[in-house]
Coordinates of N, CA and C in Angstrom, one line a residue:
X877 N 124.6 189.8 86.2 CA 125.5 188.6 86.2 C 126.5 188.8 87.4
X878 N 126.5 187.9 88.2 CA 127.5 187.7 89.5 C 128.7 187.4 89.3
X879 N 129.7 187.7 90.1 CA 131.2 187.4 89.7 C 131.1 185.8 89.4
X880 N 131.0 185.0 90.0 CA 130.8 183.8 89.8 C 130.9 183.1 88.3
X881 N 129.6 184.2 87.8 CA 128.9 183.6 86.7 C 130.2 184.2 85.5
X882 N 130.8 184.9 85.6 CA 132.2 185.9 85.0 C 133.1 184.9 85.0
X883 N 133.4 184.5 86.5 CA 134.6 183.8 85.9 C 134.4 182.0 85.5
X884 N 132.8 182.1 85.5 CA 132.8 180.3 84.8 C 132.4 180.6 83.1
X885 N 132.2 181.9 83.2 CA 132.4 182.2 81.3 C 133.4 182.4 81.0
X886 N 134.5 183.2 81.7 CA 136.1 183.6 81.2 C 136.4 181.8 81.4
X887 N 136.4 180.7 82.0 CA 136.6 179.7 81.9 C 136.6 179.0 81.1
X888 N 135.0 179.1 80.3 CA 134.6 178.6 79.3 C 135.3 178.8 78.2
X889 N 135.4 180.0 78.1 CA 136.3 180.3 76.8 C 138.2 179.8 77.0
X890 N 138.5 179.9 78.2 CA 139.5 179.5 78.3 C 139.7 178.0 77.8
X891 N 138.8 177.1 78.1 CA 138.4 175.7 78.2 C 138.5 175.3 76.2
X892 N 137.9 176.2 75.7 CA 137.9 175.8 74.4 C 138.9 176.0 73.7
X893 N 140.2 177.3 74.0 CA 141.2 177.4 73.3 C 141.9 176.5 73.9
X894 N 142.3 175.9 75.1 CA 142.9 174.6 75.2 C 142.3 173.8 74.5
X895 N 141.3 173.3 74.5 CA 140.9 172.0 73.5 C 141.7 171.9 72.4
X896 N 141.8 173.2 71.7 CA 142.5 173.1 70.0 C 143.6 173.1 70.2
X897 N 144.1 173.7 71.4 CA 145.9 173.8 71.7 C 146.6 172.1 71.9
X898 N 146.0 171.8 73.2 CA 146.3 170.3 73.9 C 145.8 169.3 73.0
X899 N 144.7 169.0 72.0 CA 144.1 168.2 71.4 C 144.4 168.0 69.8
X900 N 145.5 169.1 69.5 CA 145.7 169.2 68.0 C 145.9 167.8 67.4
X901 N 146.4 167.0 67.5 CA 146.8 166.0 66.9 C 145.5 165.0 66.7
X902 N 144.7 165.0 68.1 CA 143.3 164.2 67.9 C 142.3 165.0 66.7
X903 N 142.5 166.3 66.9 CA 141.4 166.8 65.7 C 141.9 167.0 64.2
X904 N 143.5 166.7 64.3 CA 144.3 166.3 63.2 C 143.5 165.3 62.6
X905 N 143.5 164.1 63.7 CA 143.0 162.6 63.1 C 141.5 163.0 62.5
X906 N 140.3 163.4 63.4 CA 139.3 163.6 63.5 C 138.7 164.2 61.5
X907 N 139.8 165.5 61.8 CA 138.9 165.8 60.3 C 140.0 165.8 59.0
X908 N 141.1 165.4 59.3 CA 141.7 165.6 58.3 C 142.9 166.5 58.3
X909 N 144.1 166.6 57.7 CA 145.4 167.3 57.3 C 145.0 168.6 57.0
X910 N 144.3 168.2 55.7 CA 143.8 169.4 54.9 C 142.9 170.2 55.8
X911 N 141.9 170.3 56.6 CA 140.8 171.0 57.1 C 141.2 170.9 58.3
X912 N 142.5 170.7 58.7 CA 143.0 170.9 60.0 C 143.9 172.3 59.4
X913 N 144.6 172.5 58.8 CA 145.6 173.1 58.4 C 144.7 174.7 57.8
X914 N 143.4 174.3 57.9 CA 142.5 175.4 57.8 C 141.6 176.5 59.2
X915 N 142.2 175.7 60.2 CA 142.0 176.1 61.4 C 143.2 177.0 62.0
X916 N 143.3 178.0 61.3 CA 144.3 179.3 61.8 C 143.7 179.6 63.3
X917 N 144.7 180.4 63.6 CA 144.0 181.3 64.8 C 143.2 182.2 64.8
X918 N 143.0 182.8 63.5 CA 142.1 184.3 63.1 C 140.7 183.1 63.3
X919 N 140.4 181.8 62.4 CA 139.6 181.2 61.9 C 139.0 180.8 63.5
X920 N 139.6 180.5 64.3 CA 139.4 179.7 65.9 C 139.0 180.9 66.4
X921 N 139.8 181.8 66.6 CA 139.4 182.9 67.5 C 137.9 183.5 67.6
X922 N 138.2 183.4 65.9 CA 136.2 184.0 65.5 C 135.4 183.4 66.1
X923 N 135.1 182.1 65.7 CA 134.3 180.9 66.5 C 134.2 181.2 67.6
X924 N 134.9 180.8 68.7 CA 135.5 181.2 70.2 C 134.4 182.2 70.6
X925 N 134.8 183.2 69.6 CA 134.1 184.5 70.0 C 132.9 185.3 70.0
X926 N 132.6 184.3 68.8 CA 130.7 184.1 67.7 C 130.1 183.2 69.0
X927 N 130.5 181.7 68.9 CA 129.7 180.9 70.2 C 129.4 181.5 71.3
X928 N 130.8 182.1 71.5 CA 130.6 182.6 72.9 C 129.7 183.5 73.3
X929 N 129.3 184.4 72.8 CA 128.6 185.9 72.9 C 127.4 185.4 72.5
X930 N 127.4 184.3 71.4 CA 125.5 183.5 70.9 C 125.3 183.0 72.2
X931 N 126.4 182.3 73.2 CA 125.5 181.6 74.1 C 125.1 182.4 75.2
X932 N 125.8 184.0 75.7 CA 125.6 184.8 76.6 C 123.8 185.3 76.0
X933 N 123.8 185.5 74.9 CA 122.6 186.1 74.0 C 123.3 187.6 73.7
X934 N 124.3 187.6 73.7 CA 125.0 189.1 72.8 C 125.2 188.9 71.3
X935 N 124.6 187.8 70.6 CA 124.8 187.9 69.1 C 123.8 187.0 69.1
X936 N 123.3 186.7 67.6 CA 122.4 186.0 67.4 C 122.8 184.5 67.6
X937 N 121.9 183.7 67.6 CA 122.6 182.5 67.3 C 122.7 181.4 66.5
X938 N 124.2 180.6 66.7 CA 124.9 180.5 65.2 C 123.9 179.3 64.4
X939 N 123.1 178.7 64.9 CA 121.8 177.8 64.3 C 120.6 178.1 64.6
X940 N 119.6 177.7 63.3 CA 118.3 178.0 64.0 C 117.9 176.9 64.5
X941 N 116.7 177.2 65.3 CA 116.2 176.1 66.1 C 115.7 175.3 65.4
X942 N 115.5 173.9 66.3 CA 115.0 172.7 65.1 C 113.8 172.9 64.9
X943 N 113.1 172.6 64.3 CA 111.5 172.8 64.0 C 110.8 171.8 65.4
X944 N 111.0 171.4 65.6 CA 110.3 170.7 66.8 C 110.3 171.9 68.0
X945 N 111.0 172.8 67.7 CA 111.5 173.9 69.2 C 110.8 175.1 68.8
X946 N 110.7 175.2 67.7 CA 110.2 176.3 66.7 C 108.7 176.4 66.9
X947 N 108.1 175.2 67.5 CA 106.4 175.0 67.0 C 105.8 174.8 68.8
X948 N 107.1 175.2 69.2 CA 106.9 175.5 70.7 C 106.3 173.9 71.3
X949 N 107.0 172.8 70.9 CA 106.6 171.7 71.1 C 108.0 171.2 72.3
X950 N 107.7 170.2 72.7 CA 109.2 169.5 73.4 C 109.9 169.3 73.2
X951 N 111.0 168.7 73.6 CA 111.9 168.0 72.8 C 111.6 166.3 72.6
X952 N 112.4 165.3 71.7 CA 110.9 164.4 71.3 C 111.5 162.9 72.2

């Protein structure tokens, strides 16, 4: 991996803790009081850091594939 590729992943991740920072009030609307007020930091950070590492391929990843992808077919 090339510097490049480093800092458009340190980006990435930077990119999605703003989203919840700058955007709170829209994902307030989006899901609710209640299941907003369940998005701690510990709870965000994990995510952040599960996606992140699933999409490098350092963890597994967090869905399995759809069966159309599974049967080594196209997408449809």
């Amino acid at each position: 991996m090339d510097e490049l590729q480093r800092w458009r992943m340190g980006f990435s991740i930077v990119g999605q803790v703003l989203f919840y920072y700058v955007n709170q009030p829209i994902v307030r609307l989006l899901i609710g009081p209640e299941a907003y007020e369940q998005l701690t930091v510990d709870i965000l950070a994990d995510h952040v850091t599960r996606f992140s590492l699933a999409a490098i391929g350092y963890s597994p990843p967090l869905l399995s594939a759809p069966e159309h992808l599974d049967a080594g077919e196209g997408a449809p």
